[in-house]
Amino acid sequence: QVQLVQSGAEVKKPGSSVKVSCKASGGTFNNYAVNWVRQAPGQGLEWVGGIIPMFDTTRYAAKFQGRVSLSADDFMTTAYMALSGLSSEDTAVYYCATVAGGRFRYWGQGTLVIVSS
Amino acid sequence: DIQMTQSPSSLSASVGDRVTITCQASQDITNSLNWYQQKPGKAPKLLIYAASNLETGVPSRFSGSGSVTHFTFTISSLQPEDIATYYCQHYDNLPYTFGQGTKLEIK
């Protein structure tokens, strides 16, 4: 089974950018889409967007369009989420997850992004 | 966007109780609905997919039912380790959206 390992916590200034990685251990993203979900402190789950690495196709939630960019390496073992124009409202735990048939089956451990001046 | 309305937002029950959570979609999503369990500080875990299918390795006390716009998640006999927040999520189309969550506590 695929295990997803995400990069470590980040502290960023307002207006800056962050890039979070998600590495597949024990496999590749060959047969999956990789989606990103975030969770603000004490809040629910919010879909950010997804990428199908095999076809390099992306979809983003309207709320993040223009600020978020999803990518994957050529070996389809690591996926990335870049988010720009950070504000305090972007403070959250960001999760990657493999998705097949709409099922978010395997999840990373989450990456805490704190935006603070 | 499809809105997912989950109820109740919190629930207190005793060990051994039958627990039910509902999720209503703002439009017909056929059976394109999943249920997740999230424990504090952890990633969500898929329990039920396609409204009523138990994910591999998930205890049989968990079940789901429903279709179109109305869905139900049930724990047949609550165990202490079931303390968590539960979310529904539709995948009928993009954007995927989640319910607001149900926080389950032991009475």
CSV table of C-alpha atoms in Angstrom, one decimal:
chain,number,residue,atom,x,y,z
A,1,GLN,CA,0.0,0.0,0.0
A,2,VAL,CA,1.1,3.5,-0.7
A,3,GLN,CA,2.3,5.6,2.2
A,4,LEU,CA,2.5,9.4,1.8
A,5,VAL,CA,5.1,11.4,3.7
A,6,GLN,CA,4.8,15.2,3.7
A,7,SER,CA,7.4,17.9,4.3
A,8,GLY,CA,7.7,19.6,7.6
A,9,ALA,CA,5.9,22.6,9.2
A,10,GLU,CA,6.4,26.0,7.8
A,11,VAL,CA,6.1,29.5,9.2
A,12,LYS,CA,5.6,32.2,6.6
A,13,LYS,CA,5.1,35.9,6.4
A,14,PRO,CA,1.9,37.4,5.0
A,15,GLY,CA,2.2,37.9,1.2
A,16,SER,CA,4.8,35.1,0.8
A,17,SER,CA,4.5,31.7,-0.7
A,18,VAL,CA,4.9,28.1,0.5
A,19,LYS,CA,5.6,24.8,-1.2
A,20,VAL,CA,4.6,21.6,0.4
A,21,SER,CA,5.8,18.2,-0.8
A,22,CYS,CA,4.1,14.8,-0.6
A,23,LYS,CA,6.3,11.8,-1.3
A,24,ALA,CA,4.9,8.3,-2.1
A,25,SER,CA,6.8,5.6,-0.2
A,26,GLY,CA,6.5,2.1,-1.5
A,27,GLY,CA,5.0,3.1,-4.8
A,28,THR,CA,4.2,5.8,-7.2
A,29,PHE,CA,1.2,8.0,-8.1
A,30,ASN,CA,0.9,6.1,-11.4
A,31,ASN,CA,-2.7,5.0,-10.9
A,32,TYR,CA,-3.9,7.8,-8.7
A,33,ALA,CA,-4.9,11.4,-8.6
A,34,VAL,CA,-3.3,13.3,-5.8
A,35,ASN,CA,-5.6,15.8,-4.0
A,36,TRP,CA,-4.9,18.4,-1.4
A,37,VAL,CA,-7.2,19.2,1.5
A,38,ARG,CA,-6.7,21.7,4.2
A,39,GLN,CA,-8.0,22.1,7.7
A,40,ALA,CA,-7.8,25.4,9.6
A,41,PRO,CA,-7.4,25.2,13.4
A,42,GLY,CA,-10.6,23.7,14.9
A,43,GLN,CA,-12.3,23.7,11.6
A,44,GLY,CA,-13.5,21.2,9.0
A,45,LEU,CA,-12.0,19.8,5.8
A,46,GLU,CA,-11.7,21.9,2.7
A,47,TRP,CA,-10.7,20.6,-0.8
A,48,VAL,CA,-7.9,22.7,-2.4
A,49,GLY,CA,-7.4,20.9,-5.7
A,50,GLY,CA,-6.1,17.8,-7.4
A,51,ILE,CA,-3.6,16.6,-10.0
A,52,ILE,CA,-3.4,13.4,-12.1
A,53,PRO,CA,0.4,13.0,-12.4
A,54,MET,CA,0.2,10.6,-15.3
A,55,PHE,CA,-1.5,13.2,-17.4
A,56,ASP,CA,-0.3,16.3,-15.6
A,57,THR,CA,-3.9,17.6,-15.4
A,58,THR,CA,-5.0,19.8,-12.6
A,59,ARG,CA,-8.2,21.0,-11.0
A,60,TYR,CA,-8.5,23.7,-8.4
A,61,ALA,CA,-11.2,24.9,-6.1
A,62,ALA,CA,-12.4,28.3,-7.3
A,63,LYS,CA,-11.5,29.8,-4.0
A,64,PHE,CA,-7.8,29.1,-4.6
A,65,GLN,CA,-7.7,29.6,-8.4
A,66,GLY,CA,-4.8,31.8,-9.3
A,67,ARG,CA,-3.0,31.3,-6.0
A,68,VAL,CA,-2.4,27.6,-6.0
A,69,SER,CA,-0.3,25.4,-8.2
A,70,LEU,CA,-0.1,21.6,-8.1
A,71,SER,CA,2.7,19.6,-9.7
A,72,ALA,CA,4.5,16.3,-9.6
A,73,ASP,CA,7.9,15.1,-10.4
A,74,ASP,CA,8.7,13.1,-13.6
A,75,PHE,CA,9.0,9.9,-11.7
A,76,MET,CA,5.5,10.4,-10.2
A,77,THR,CA,6.8,9.8,-6.7
A,78,THR,CA,6.5,13.3,-5.3
A,79,ALA,CA,3.7,15.8,-5.6
A,80,TYR,CA,3.8,19.4,-4.7
A,81,MET,CA,1.4,22.1,-3.6
A,82,ALA,CA,2.5,25.7,-4.0
A,83,LEU,CA,0.3,28.5,-2.5
A,84,SER,CA,1.1,32.1,-3.0
A,85,GLY,CA,-0.2,35.4,-1.5
A,86,LEU,CA,-0.5,33.9,1.9
A,87,SER,CA,-2.6,35.5,4.6
A,88,SER,CA,-3.5,34.5,8.2
A,89,GLU,CA,-6.6,32.8,6.8
A,90,ASP,CA,-4.3,30.3,5.1
A,91,THR,CA,-3.0,29.0,8.5
A,92,ALA,CA,-4.0,25.4,8.4
A,93,VAL,CA,-2.8,21.8,8.2
A,94,TYR,CA,-2.5,20.8,4.6
A,95,TYR,CA,-3.0,17.1,3.7
A,96,CYS,CA,-2.2,15.3,0.5
A,97,ALA,CA,-4.2,12.2,-0.4
A,98,THR,CA,-4.4,9.7,-3.2
A,99,VAL,CA,-7.8,9.6,-4.8
A,100,ALA,CA,-9.3,6.9,-7.0
A,101,GLY,CA,-13.0,6.7,-7.8
A,102,GLY,CA,-13.6,9.7,-5.5
A,103,ARG,CA,-12.2,7.8,-2.5
A,104,PHE,CA,-9.6,9.7,-0.5
A,105,ARG,CA,-7.9,6.4,0.5
A,106,TYR,CA,-4.3,7.1,1.5
A,107,TRP,CA,-3.4,10.3,3.4
A,108,GLY,CA,-0.2,12.1,4.3
A,109,GLN,CA,0.4,13.0,7.9
A,110,GLY,CA,-0.3,16.7,7.2
A,111,THR,CA,1.8,19.8,7.1
A,112,LEU,CA,1.1,22.7,9.4
A,113,VAL,CA,1.5,26.1,7.6
A,114,ILE,CA,1.4,29.1,9.9
A,115,VAL,CA,1.2,32.5,8.4
A,116,SER,CA,2.2,35.2,10.8
A,117,SER,CA,4.0,38.5,10.8
B,1,ASP,CA,-21.1,23.7,-5.7
B,2,ILE,CA,-22.9,20.9,-3.9
B,3,GLN,CA,-23.4,21.7,-0.2
B,4,MET,CA,-23.2,18.8,2.3
B,5,THR,CA,-25.2,19.4,5.5
B,6,GLN,CA,-24.3,17.1,8.4
B,7,SER,CA,-26.1,16.6,11.6
B,8,PRO,CA,-25.8,16.7,14.5
B,9,SER,CA,-22.6,18.8,14.9
B,10,SER,CA,-21.8,17.0,18.1
B,11,LEU,CA,-23.1,13.9,19.8
B,12,SER,CA,-22.6,12.4,23.3
B,13,ALA,CA,-23.3,8.7,23.7
B,14,SER,CA,-22.5,5.8,25.9
B,15,VAL,CA,-20.3,2.7,25.1
B,16,GLY,CA,-22.5,0.1,23.5
B,17,ASP,CA,-25.0,2.7,22.1
B,18,ARG,CA,-26.2,2.8,18.5
B,19,VAL,CA,-25.1,6.1,17.0
B,20,THR,CA,-26.4,7.6,13.8
B,21,ILE,CA,-25.2,10.6,11.8
B,22,THR,CA,-27.0,12.1,8.8
B,23,CYS,CA,-25.7,13.9,5.8
B,24,GLN,CA,-27.9,15.7,3.3
B,25,ALA,CA,-26.7,16.8,-0.2
B,26,SER,CA,-28.0,20.0,-1.8
B,27,GLN,CA,-28.7,18.0,-5.0
B,28,ASP,CA,-28.8,14.5,-6.3
B,29,ILE,CA,-25.4,12.8,-5.9
B,30,THR,CA,-26.8,9.2,-6.5
B,31,ASN,CA,-24.5,7.2,-4.1
B,32,SER,CA,-21.3,9.3,-4.6
B,33,LEU,CA,-20.6,9.7,-0.9
B,34,ASN,CA,-17.9,8.7,1.5
B,35,TRP,CA,-17.5,8.8,5.3
B,36,TYR,CA,-14.3,9.5,7.2
B,37,GLN,CA,-13.2,9.3,10.8
B,38,GLN,CA,-10.7,11.8,12.1
B,39,LYS,CA,-9.0,11.6,15.5
B,40,PRO,CA,-7.2,14.6,17.0
B,41,GLY,CA,-3.9,15.4,15.4
B,42,LYS,CA,-4.4,12.7,12.7
B,43,ALA,CA,-5.3,12.6,9.1
B,44,PRO,CA,-8.8,11.5,8.2
B,45,LYS,CA,-9.4,7.8,7.6
B,46,LEU,CA,-11.8,6.4,5.0
B,47,LEU,CA,-14.5,4.2,6.5
B,48,ILE,CA,-17.3,3.9,4.0
B,49,TYR,CA,-17.3,4.6,0.3
B,50,ALA,CA,-20.0,4.8,-2.3
B,51,ALA,CA,-22.5,5.4,0.5
B,52,SER,CA,-22.6,1.8,1.8
B,53,ASN,CA,-19.4,0.0,1.1
B,54,LEU,CA,-17.1,-0.8,4.1
B,55,GLU,CA,-13.4,0.0,3.4
B,56,THR,CA,-11.1,-2.9,3.8
B,57,GLY,CA,-10.0,-3.4,7.4
B,58,VAL,CA,-12.8,-1.3,8.9
B,59,PRO,CA,-14.8,-2.9,11.7
B,60,SER,CA,-18.2,-4.1,10.7
B,61,ARG,CA,-19.9,-2.1,13.4
B,62,PHE,CA,-19.6,0.8,11.0
B,63,SER,CA,-22.1,1.1,8.2
B,64,GLY,CA,-23.6,3.5,5.8
B,65,SER,CA,-26.8,3.8,3.7
B,66,GLY,CA,-28.7,6.2,1.6
B,67,SER,CA,-28.8,7.6,-1.9
B,68,VAL,CA,-29.8,10.7,-3.9
B,69,THR,CA,-29.7,13.4,-1.3
B,70,HIS,CA,-30.1,11.7,2.1
B,71,PHE,CA,-27.4,9.5,3.7
B,72,THR,CA,-26.9,7.9,7.1
B,73,PHE,CA,-23.8,6.7,8.9
B,74,THR,CA,-24.2,4.3,11.8
B,75,ILE,CA,-22.1,2.8,14.5
B,76,SER,CA,-24.0,-0.2,15.8
B,77,SER,CA,-22.3,-0.5,19.2
B,78,LEU,CA,-20.1,2.5,20.2
B,79,GLN,CA,-16.6,1.6,21.4
B,80,PRO,CA,-14.2,3.9,23.3
B,81,GLU,CA,-11.8,4.0,20.4
B,82,ASP,CA,-14.6,5.5,18.1
B,83,ILE,CA,-14.2,8.9,19.8
B,84,ALA,CA,-13.5,11.1,16.8
B,85,THR,CA,-15.0,13.6,14.4
B,86,TYR,CA,-16.8,12.1,11.4
B,87,TYR,CA,-17.2,13.7,8.0
B,88,CYS,CA,-19.2,13.0,4.9
B,89,GLN,CA,-17.8,13.9,1.5
B,90,HIS,CA,-19.4,13.8,-1.9
B,91,TYR,CA,-17.6,13.0,-5.2
B,92,ASP,CA,-20.4,13.5,-7.7
B,93,ASN,CA,-18.5,16.2,-9.4
B,94,LEU,CA,-15.9,18.9,-8.7
B,95,PRO,CA,-15.4,20.6,-6.3
B,96,TYR,CA,-15.4,17.8,-3.7
B,97,THR,CA,-17.0,19.1,-0.6
B,98,PHE,CA,-17.2,17.8,3.0
B,99,GLY,CA,-19.8,18.1,5.6
B,100,GLN,CA,-19.0,20.3,8.6
B,101,GLY,CA,-18.3,17.3,10.8
B,102,THR,CA,-19.8,15.5,13.8
B,103,LYS,CA,-17.8,15.4,17.0
B,104,LEU,CA,-18.6,12.2,18.9
B,105,GLU,CA,-17.9,12.0,22.6
B,106,ILE,CA,-18.4,9.4,25.2
B,107,LYS,CA,-21.1,10.1,27.8
